[in-house]
Coordinates of C-alpha atoms in Angstrom, one line a residue:
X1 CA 47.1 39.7 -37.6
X2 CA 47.7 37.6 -34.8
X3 CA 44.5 35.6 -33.3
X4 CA 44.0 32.9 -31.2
X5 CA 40.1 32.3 -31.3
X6 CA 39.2 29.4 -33.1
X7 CA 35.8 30.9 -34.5
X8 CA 34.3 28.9 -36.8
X9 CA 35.5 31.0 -40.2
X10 CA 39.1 30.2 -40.4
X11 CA 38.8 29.1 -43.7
X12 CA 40.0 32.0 -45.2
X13 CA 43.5 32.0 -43.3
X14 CA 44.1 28.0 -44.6
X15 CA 43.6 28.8 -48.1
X16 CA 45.6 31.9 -48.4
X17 CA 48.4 29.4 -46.9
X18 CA 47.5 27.2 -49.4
X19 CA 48.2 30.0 -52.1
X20 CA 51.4 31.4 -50.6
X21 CA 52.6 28.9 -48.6
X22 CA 53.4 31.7 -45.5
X23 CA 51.2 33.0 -43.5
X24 CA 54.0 34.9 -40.8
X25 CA 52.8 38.3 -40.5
X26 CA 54.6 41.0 -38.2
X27 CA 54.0 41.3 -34.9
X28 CA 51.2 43.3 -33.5
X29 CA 52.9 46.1 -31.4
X30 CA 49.9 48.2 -29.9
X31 CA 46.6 47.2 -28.3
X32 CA 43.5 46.3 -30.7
X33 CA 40.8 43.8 -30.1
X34 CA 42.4 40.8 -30.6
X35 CA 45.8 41.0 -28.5
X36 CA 46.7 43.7 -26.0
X37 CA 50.4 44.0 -26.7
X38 CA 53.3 42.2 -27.8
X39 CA 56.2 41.2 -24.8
X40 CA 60.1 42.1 -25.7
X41 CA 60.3 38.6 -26.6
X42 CA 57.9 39.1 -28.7
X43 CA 54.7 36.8 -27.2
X44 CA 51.2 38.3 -27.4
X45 CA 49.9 39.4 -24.3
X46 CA 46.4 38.2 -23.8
X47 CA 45.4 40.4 -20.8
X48 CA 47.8 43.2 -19.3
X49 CA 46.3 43.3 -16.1
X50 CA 43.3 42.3 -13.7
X51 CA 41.4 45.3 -15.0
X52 CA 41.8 43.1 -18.4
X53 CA 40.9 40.1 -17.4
X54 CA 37.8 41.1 -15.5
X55 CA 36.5 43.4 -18.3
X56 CA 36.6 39.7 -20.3
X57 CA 34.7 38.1 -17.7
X58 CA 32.1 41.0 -18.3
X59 CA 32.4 39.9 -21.5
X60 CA 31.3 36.1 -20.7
X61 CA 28.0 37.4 -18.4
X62 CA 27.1 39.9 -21.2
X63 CA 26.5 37.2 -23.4
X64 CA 23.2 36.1 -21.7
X65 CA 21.9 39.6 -22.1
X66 CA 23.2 40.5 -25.3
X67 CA 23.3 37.3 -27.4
X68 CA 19.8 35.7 -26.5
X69 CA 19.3 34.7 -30.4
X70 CA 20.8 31.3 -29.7
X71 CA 20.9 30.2 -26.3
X72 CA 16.9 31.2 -25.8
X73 CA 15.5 32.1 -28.4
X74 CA 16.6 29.4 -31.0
X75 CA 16.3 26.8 -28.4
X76 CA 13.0 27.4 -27.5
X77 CA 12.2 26.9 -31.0
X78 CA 13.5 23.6 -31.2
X79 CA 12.2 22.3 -27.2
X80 CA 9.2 23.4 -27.8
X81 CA 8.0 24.0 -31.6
X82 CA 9.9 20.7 -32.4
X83 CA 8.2 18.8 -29.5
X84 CA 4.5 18.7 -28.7
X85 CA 4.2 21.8 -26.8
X86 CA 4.0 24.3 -29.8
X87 CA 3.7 25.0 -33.3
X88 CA 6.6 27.2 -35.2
X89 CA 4.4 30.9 -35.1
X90 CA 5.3 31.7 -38.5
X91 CA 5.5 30.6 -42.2
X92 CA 9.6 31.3 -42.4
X93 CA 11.0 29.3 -43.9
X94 CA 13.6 28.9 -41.3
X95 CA 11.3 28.1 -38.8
X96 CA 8.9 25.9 -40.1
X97 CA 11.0 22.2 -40.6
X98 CA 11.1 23.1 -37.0
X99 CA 7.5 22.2 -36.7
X100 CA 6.8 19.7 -39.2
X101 CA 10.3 17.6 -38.8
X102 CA 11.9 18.9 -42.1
X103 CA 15.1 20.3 -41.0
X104 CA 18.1 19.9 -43.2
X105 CA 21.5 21.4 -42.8
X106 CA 21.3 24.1 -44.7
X107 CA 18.9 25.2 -42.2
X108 CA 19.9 29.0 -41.2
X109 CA 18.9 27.9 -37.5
X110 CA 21.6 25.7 -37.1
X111 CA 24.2 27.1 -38.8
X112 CA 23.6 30.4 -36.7
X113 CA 23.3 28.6 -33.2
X114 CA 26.7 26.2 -34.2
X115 CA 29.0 29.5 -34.8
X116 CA 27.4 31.4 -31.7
X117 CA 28.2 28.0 -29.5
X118 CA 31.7 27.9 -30.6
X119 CA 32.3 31.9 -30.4
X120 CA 30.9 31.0 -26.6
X121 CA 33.5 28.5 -26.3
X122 CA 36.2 30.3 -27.9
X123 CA 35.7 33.4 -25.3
X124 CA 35.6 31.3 -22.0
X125 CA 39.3 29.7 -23.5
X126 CA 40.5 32.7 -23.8
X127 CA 40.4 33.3 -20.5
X128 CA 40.8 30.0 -19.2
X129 CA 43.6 29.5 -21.3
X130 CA 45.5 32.7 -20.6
X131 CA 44.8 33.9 -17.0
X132 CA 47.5 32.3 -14.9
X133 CA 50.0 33.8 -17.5
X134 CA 48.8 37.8 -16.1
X135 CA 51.3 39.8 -14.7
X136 CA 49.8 41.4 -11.9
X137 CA 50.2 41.1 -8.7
X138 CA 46.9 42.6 -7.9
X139 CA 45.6 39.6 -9.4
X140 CA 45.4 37.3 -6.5
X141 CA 45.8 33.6 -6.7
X142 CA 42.6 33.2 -5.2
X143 CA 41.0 35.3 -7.9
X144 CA 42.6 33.4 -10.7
X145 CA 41.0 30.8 -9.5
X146 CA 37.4 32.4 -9.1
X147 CA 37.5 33.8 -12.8
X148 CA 39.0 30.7 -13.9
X149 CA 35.9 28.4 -12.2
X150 CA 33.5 30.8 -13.9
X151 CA 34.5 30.6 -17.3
X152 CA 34.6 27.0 -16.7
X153 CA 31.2 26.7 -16.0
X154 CA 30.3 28.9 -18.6
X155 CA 31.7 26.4 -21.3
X156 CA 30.0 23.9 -19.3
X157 CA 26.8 25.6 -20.3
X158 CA 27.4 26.0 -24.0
X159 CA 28.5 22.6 -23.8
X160 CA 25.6 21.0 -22.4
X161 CA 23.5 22.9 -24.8
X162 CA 25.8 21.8 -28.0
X163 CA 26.0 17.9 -27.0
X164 CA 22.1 17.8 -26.6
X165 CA 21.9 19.1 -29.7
X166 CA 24.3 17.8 -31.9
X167 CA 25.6 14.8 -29.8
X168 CA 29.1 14.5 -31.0
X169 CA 30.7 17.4 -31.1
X170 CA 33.7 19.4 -31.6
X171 CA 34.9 19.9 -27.4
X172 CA 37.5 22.8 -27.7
X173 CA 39.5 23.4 -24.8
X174 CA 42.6 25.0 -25.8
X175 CA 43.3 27.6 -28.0
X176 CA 45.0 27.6 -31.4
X177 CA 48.6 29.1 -31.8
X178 CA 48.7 30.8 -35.2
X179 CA 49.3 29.1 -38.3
X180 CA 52.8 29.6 -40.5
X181 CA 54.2 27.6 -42.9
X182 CA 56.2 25.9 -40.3
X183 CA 53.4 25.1 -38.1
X184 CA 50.7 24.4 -40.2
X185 CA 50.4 20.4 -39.3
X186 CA 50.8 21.2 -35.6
X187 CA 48.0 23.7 -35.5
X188 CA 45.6 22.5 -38.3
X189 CA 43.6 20.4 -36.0
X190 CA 43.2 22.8 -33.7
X191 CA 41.3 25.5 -36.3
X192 CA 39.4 22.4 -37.9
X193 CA 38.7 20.1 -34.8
X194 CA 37.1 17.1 -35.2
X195 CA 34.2 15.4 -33.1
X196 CA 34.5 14.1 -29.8
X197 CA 31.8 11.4 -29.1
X198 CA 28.9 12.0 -26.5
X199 CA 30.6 10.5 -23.6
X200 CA 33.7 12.7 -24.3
X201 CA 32.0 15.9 -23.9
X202 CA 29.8 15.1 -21.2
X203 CA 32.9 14.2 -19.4
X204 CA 34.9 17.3 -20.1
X205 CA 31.3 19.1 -19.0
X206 CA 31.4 17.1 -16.2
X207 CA 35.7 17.9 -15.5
X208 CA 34.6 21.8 -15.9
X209 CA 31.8 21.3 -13.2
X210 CA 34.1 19.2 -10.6
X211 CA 37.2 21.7 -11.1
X212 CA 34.8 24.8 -10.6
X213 CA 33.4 23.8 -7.5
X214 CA 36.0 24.7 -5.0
X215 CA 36.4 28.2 -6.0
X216 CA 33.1 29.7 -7.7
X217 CA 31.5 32.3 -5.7
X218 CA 28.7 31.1 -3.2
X219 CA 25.3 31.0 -4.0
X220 CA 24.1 34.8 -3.4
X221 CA 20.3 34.8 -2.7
X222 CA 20.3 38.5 -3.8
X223 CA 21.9 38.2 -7.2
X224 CA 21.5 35.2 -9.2
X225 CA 23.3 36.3 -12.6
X226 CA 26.6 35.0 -11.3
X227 CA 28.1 31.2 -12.3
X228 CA 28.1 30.4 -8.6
X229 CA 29.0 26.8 -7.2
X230 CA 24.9 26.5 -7.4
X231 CA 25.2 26.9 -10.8
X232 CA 27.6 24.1 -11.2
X233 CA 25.3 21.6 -8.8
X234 CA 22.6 22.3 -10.8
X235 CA 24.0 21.5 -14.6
X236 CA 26.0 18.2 -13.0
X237 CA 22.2 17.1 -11.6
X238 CA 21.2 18.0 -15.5
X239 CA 23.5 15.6 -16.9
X240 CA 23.8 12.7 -14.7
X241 CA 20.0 12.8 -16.0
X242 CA 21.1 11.9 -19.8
X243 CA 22.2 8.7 -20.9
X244 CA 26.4 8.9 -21.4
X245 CA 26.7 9.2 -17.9
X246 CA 23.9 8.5 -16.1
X247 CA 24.4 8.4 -12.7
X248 CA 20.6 8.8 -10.6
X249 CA 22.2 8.5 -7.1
X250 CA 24.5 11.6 -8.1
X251 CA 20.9 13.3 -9.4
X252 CA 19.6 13.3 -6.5
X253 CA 23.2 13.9 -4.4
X254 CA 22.8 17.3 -6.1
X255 CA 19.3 18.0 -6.5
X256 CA 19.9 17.7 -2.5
X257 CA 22.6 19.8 -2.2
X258 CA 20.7 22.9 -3.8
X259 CA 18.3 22.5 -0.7
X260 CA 21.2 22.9 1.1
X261 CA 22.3 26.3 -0.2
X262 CA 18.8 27.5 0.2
X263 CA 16.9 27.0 -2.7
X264 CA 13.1 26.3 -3.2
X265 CA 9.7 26.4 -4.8
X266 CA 8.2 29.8 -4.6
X267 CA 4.8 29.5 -2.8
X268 CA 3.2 31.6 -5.5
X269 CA 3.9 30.5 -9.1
X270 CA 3.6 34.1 -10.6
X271 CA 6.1 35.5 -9.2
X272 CA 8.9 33.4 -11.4
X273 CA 7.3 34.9 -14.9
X274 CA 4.9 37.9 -13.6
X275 CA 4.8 41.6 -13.5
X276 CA 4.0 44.5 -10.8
X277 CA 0.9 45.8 -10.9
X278 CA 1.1 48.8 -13.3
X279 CA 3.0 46.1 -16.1
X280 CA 6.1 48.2 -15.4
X281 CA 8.5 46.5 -14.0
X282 CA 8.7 42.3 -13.4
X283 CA 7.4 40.8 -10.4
X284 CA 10.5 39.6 -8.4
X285 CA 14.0 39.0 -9.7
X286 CA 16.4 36.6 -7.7
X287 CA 13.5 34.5 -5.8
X288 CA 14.5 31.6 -4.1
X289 CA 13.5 29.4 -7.0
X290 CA 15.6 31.1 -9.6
X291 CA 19.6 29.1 -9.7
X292 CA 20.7 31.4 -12.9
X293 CA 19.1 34.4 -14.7
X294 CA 19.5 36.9 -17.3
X295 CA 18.3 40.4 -15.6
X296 CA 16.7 43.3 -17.8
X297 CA 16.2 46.7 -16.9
X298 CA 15.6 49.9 -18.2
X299 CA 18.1 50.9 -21.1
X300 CA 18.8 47.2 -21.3
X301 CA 16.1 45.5 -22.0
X302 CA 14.7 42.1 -23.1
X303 CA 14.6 42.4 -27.2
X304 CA 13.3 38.7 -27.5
X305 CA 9.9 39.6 -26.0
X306 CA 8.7 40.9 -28.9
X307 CA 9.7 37.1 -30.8
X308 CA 6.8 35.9 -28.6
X309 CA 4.2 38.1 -28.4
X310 CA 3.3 41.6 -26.4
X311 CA 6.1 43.0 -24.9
X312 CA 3.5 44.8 -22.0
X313 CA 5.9 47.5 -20.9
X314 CA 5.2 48.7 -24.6
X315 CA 2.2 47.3 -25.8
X316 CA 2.0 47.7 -29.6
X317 CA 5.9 47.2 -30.0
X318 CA 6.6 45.0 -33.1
X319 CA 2.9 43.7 -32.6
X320 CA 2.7 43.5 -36.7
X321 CA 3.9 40.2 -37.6
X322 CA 3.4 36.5 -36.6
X323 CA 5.3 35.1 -33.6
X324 CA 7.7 32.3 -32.8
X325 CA 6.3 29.2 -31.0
X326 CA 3.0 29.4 -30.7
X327 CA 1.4 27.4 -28.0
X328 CA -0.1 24.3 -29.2
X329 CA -3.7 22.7 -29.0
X330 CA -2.0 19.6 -27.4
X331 CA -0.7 21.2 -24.9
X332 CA -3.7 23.5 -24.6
X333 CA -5.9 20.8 -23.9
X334 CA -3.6 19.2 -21.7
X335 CA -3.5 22.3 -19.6
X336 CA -7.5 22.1 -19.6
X337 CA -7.9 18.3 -18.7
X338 CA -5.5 18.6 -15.7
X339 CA -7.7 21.3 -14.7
X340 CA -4.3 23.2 -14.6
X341 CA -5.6 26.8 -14.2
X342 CA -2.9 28.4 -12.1
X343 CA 0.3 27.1 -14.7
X344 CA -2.0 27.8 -17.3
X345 CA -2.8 31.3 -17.2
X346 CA 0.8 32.2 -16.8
X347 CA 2.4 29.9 -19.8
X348 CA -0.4 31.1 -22.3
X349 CA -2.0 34.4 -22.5
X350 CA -4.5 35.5 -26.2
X351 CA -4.4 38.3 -27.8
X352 CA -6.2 39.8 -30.8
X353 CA -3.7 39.9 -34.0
X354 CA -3.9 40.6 -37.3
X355 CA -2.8 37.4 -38.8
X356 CA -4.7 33.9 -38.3
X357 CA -1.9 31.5 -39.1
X358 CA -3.1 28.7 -36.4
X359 CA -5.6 30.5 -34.5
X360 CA -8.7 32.9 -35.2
X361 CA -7.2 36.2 -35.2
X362 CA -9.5 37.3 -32.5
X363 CA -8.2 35.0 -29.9
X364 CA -5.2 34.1 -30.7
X365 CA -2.4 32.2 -27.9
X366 CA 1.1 33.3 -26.9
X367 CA 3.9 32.3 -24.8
X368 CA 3.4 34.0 -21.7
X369 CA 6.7 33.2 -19.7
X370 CA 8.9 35.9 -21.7
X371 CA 6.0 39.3 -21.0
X372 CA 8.0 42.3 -21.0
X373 CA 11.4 44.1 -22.0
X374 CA 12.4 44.0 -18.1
X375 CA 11.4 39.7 -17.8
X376 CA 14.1 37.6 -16.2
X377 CA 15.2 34.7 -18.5
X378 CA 15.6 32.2 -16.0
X379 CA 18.1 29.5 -17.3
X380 CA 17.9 27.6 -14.8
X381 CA 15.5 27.1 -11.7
X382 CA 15.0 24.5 -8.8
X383 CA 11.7 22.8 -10.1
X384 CA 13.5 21.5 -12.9
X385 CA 16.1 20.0 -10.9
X386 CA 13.5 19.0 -8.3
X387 CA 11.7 17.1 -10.7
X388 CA 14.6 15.3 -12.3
X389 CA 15.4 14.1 -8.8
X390 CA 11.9 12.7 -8.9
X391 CA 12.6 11.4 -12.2
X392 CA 15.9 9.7 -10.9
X393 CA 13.6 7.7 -7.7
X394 CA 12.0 6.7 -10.3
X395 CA 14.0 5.1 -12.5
X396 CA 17.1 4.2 -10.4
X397 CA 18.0 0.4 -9.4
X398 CA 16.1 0.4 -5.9
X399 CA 13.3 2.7 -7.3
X400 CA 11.5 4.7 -4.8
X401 CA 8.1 5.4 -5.9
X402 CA 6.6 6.9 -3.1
X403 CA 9.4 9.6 -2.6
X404 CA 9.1 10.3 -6.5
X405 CA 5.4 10.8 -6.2
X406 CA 5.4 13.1 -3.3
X407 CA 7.9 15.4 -5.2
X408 CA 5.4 15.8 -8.1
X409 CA 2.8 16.4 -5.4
X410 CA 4.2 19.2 -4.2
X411 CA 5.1 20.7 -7.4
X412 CA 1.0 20.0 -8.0
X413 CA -0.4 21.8 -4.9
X414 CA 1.9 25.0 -5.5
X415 CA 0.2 24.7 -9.0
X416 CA -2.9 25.7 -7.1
X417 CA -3.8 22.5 -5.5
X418 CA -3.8 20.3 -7.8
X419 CA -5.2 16.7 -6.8
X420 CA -2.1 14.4 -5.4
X421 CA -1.4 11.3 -7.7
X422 CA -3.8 8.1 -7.4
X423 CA -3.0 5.3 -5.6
X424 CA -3.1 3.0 -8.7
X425 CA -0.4 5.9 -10.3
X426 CA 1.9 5.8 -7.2
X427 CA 2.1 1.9 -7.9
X428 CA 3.1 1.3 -11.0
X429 CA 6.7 3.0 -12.4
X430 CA 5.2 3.2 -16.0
X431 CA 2.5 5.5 -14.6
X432 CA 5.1 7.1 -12.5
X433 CA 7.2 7.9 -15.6
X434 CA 3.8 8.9 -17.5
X435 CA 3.1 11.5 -14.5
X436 CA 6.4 12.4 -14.2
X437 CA 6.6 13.8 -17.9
X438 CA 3.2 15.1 -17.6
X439 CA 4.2 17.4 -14.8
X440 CA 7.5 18.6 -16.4
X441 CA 5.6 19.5 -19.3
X442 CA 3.2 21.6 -17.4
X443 CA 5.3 22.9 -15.1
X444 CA 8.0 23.9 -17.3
X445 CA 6.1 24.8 -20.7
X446 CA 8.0 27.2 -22.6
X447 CA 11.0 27.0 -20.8
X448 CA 13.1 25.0 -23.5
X449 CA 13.0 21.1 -21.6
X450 CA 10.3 19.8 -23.8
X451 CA 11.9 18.1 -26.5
X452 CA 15.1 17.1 -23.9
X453 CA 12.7 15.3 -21.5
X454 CA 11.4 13.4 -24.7
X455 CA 15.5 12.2 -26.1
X456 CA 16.5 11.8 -22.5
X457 CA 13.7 9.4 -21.6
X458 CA 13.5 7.7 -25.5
X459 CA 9.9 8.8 -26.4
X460 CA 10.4 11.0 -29.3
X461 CA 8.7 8.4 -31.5
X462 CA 6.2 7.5 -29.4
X463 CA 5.3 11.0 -28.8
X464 CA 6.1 12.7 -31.8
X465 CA 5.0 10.9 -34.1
X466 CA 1.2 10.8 -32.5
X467 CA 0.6 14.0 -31.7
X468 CA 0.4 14.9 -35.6
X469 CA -2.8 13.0 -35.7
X470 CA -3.8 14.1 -32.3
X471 CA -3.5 18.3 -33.1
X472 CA -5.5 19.4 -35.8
X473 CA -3.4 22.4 -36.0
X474 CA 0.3 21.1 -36.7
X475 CA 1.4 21.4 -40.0
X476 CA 1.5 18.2 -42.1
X477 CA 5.0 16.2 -41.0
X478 CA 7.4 15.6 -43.4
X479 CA 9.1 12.8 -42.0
X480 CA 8.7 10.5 -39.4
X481 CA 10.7 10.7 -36.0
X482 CA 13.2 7.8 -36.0
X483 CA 15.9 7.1 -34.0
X484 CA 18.2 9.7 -36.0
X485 CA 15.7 11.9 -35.2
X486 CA 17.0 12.7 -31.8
X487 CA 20.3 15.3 -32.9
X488 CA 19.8 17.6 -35.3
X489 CA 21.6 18.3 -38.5
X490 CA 25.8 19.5 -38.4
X491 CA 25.4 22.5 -40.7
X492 CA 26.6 21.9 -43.8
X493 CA 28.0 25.4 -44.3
X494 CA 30.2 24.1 -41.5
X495 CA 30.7 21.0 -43.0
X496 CA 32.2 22.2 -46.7
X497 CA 34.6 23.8 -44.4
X498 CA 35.8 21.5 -41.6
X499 CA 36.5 18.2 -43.5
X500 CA 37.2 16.7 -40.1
X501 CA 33.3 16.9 -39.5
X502 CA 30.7 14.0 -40.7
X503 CA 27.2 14.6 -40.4
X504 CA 24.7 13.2 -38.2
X505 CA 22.4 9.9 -39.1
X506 CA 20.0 10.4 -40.9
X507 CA 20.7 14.1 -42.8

């Protein structure tokens, strides 16, 4: 069989070579899912058509609703139940090193969020890769070019999620021709691909992100599932942030130009995480806040709501077993000092269980911002990126304190008035920095930026390895952060079979 996704278990097609030395097979003459025909000259064809090439760029948006295991769920776990904000929910052995700095990798995490990545990858090359070769004249130039910008900045995504991760990683762009005796050192790189340093793929995110701009569709204030040129702005903001190419004057150049296409702070906070009265139905979808979302509705719902706690469109579905990432008394307590009531209520909500794993059982927390089967999951919304262009006044050459400090003052008095920063704060850049943090943790609990915010800025240690003596209710920690601490573990499964691979400090 003929294939040309480099998914991460290829193994099994090297070794057979190794045992018979060939590995031509016949030619694939009618449509399955892996080519859709063979030309008279005998090359695959990837798509026939536009109706082809569009059902693949279904393919791309479904995974947000389909596939939530590891670009939500998983990294939710690891921003927030390997940061401060929240403990790992249950005693799984999986999830746990999570929580008390133990992960390894062997861990089943990993492995399973490094294969989904690289699937990710592998489907937005397909099409990036193969649509200007379509024969069909329905297919408009323009069009190519609109699919093509999406899939780009749908790699982008996985991307950005991988390198923050891992750091150096495998950056796959291309896609493998099939392997033959003949071919087997021209193509054995491409199936077992090694690392490409940090800079490397934040500049190939950043390539993506620059090419897609000219022909992504608009922003659409009425549908924000699409990878629109907002989209773009908002992840190239996200990683001028981080340190390989840091660029704060291009932060904020963004940041600014999502004002532009309309964006902005809701003026009440529930409606980005809230339902409708009779818990039937979310609040709002596509607010004015809201740059990307996964939508949910009814014969499609939001399976991961039940990871967290009550889904409340079904109330005693999968209510039987101990959650993931449950909120932590840190945070609690930071939520309580700040006098944070309004950010509060919606991040956190008890419930009676019947397990007592970190709580009494008769008031036990949740993660509040994922409540129902029909919940947006909003990837990506303007108070993050409003907040890292506070964070880039601050910390730019020429810093601008006082523009930084009336950014996090607004995102204060939407969080029901909350009392502007001192004088003394607004003064000093340390205290700047401290606030700054403080508010992105509030503002965005449970929303996956935790444990980012703390590599980005360089205060895992600092933080990290506190808080164990500051929360009574984290599990005992293992090891203590260091600097290796801030990527996680290449899977070792995926190490025994790319030897091109070497593992990360520290593991």
């Amino acid at each position: 069989m003929n294939t040309k996704y480099i998914f991460p278990i290829v193994l099994s097609s090297v070794l057979l070579f190794m045992n018979s030395c060939s590995l031509i097979f016949e030619p694939v003459d009618t449509y399955s899912d892996v080519t859709e025909g063979i030309t008279e000259g005998g090359d695959e064809v990837v798509f026939r058509d536009k109706a082809a090439v569009e059902g693949h760029l279904v393919t791309l948006y479904n995974q947000l609703r389909e596939r939530q295991e590891h670009w939500y769920l998983d990294l939710l776990l690891i921003a927030e139940a390997h940061a401060d904000n929240a403990y790992a929910g249950t005693t799984g052995a999986e999830v746990v090193p999570f929580e008390n700095n133990a992960i390894e990798g062997s861990n089943s995490v990993i492995n399973r969020d490094w294969n989904r990545y690289l699937e990710d990858i592998a489907r937005a090359n397909r099409l990036i890769v193969n649509i200007d070769g379509v024969q069909d004249a329905s297919l408009t130039i323009a069009e190519r070019e609109r699919y093509k910008a999406e899939a780009k900045i749908f790699r982008a995504m996985i991307l950005f999620d991988m390198v923050r991760l891992w750091g150096s990683i495998p950056v796959i762009t291309t896609e493998a021709e099939d392997i033959t005796s003949e071919t087997i050192g021209e193509v054995y790189d491409d199936y077992f691909p090694s690392q490409a340093t940090e800079e490397e793929a934040y500049r190939q995110i950043e390539q993506d992100l620059l090419d897609a701009l000219g022909a992504a569709p608009d922003n659409n204030l009425s549908d924000k599932t699409r990878f629109s040129k907002s989209v773009a702005k908002a992840l190239l903001a996200k990683i001028y942030a981080e340190k390989p190419i840091r660029d704060y004057n291009k932060v904020i150049q963004y940041a600014d130009e999502l004002a532009a296409d309309g964006f902005d702070l809701v003026s009440d906070y529930s409606d980005l995480f809230g339902m409708n009265a009779s818990n039937t139905d979310t609040k709002m979808r596509n607010t004015q806040e809201s740059i990307l979302e996964a939508q949910f509705f009814s014969g499609g719902g939001n399976w991961v709501t039940w990871m967290f706690g009550r889904d409340l469109t079904n109330w005693n579905n999968n209510f039987t077993w101990a959650k993931w990432v449950t909120p932590s008394r840190d945070l609690i307590r930071t939520f309580q000092n700040e006098g944070d009531e309004v950010r509060y209520r919606e991040s956190i909500v008890y419930y009676e269980t019947s397990w007592s794993n970190y709580y009494p059982s008769s008031n036990y927390p949740f993660m509040y911002k994922c409540r129902s089967a029909f919940s947006s999951i909003i990837k990506y919304r303007y108070a993050d990126i409003l907040l890292l262009k506070a964070e880039a006044l601050i910390m730019r050459d020429g810093a601008d304190l006082a523009a930084a400090a009336d950014i996090i003052d607004r995102i204060r008095q939407r969080a029901g008035g909350l009392p502007r920063l001192s004088s003394s704060v607004r003064a000093s850049k340390e205290a700047m920095l401290d606030a700054l943090l403080k508010e992105r943790r509030l503002e965005l609990a449970f929303e996956g930026q935790r444990w980012f915010d703390l590599v980005r800025l360089n205060k895992v240690e600092e933080v990290m390895n506190a808080v164990f003596a500051n929360d009574s209710g984290r599990r005992p920690q293992v090891y203590p952060f260091s600097e290796n601490s801030y990527r996680m573990p290449i899977p070792q499964a995926v190490l025994d079979q790319n030897p091109n691979l070497v593992q990360n400090p520290g593991y």
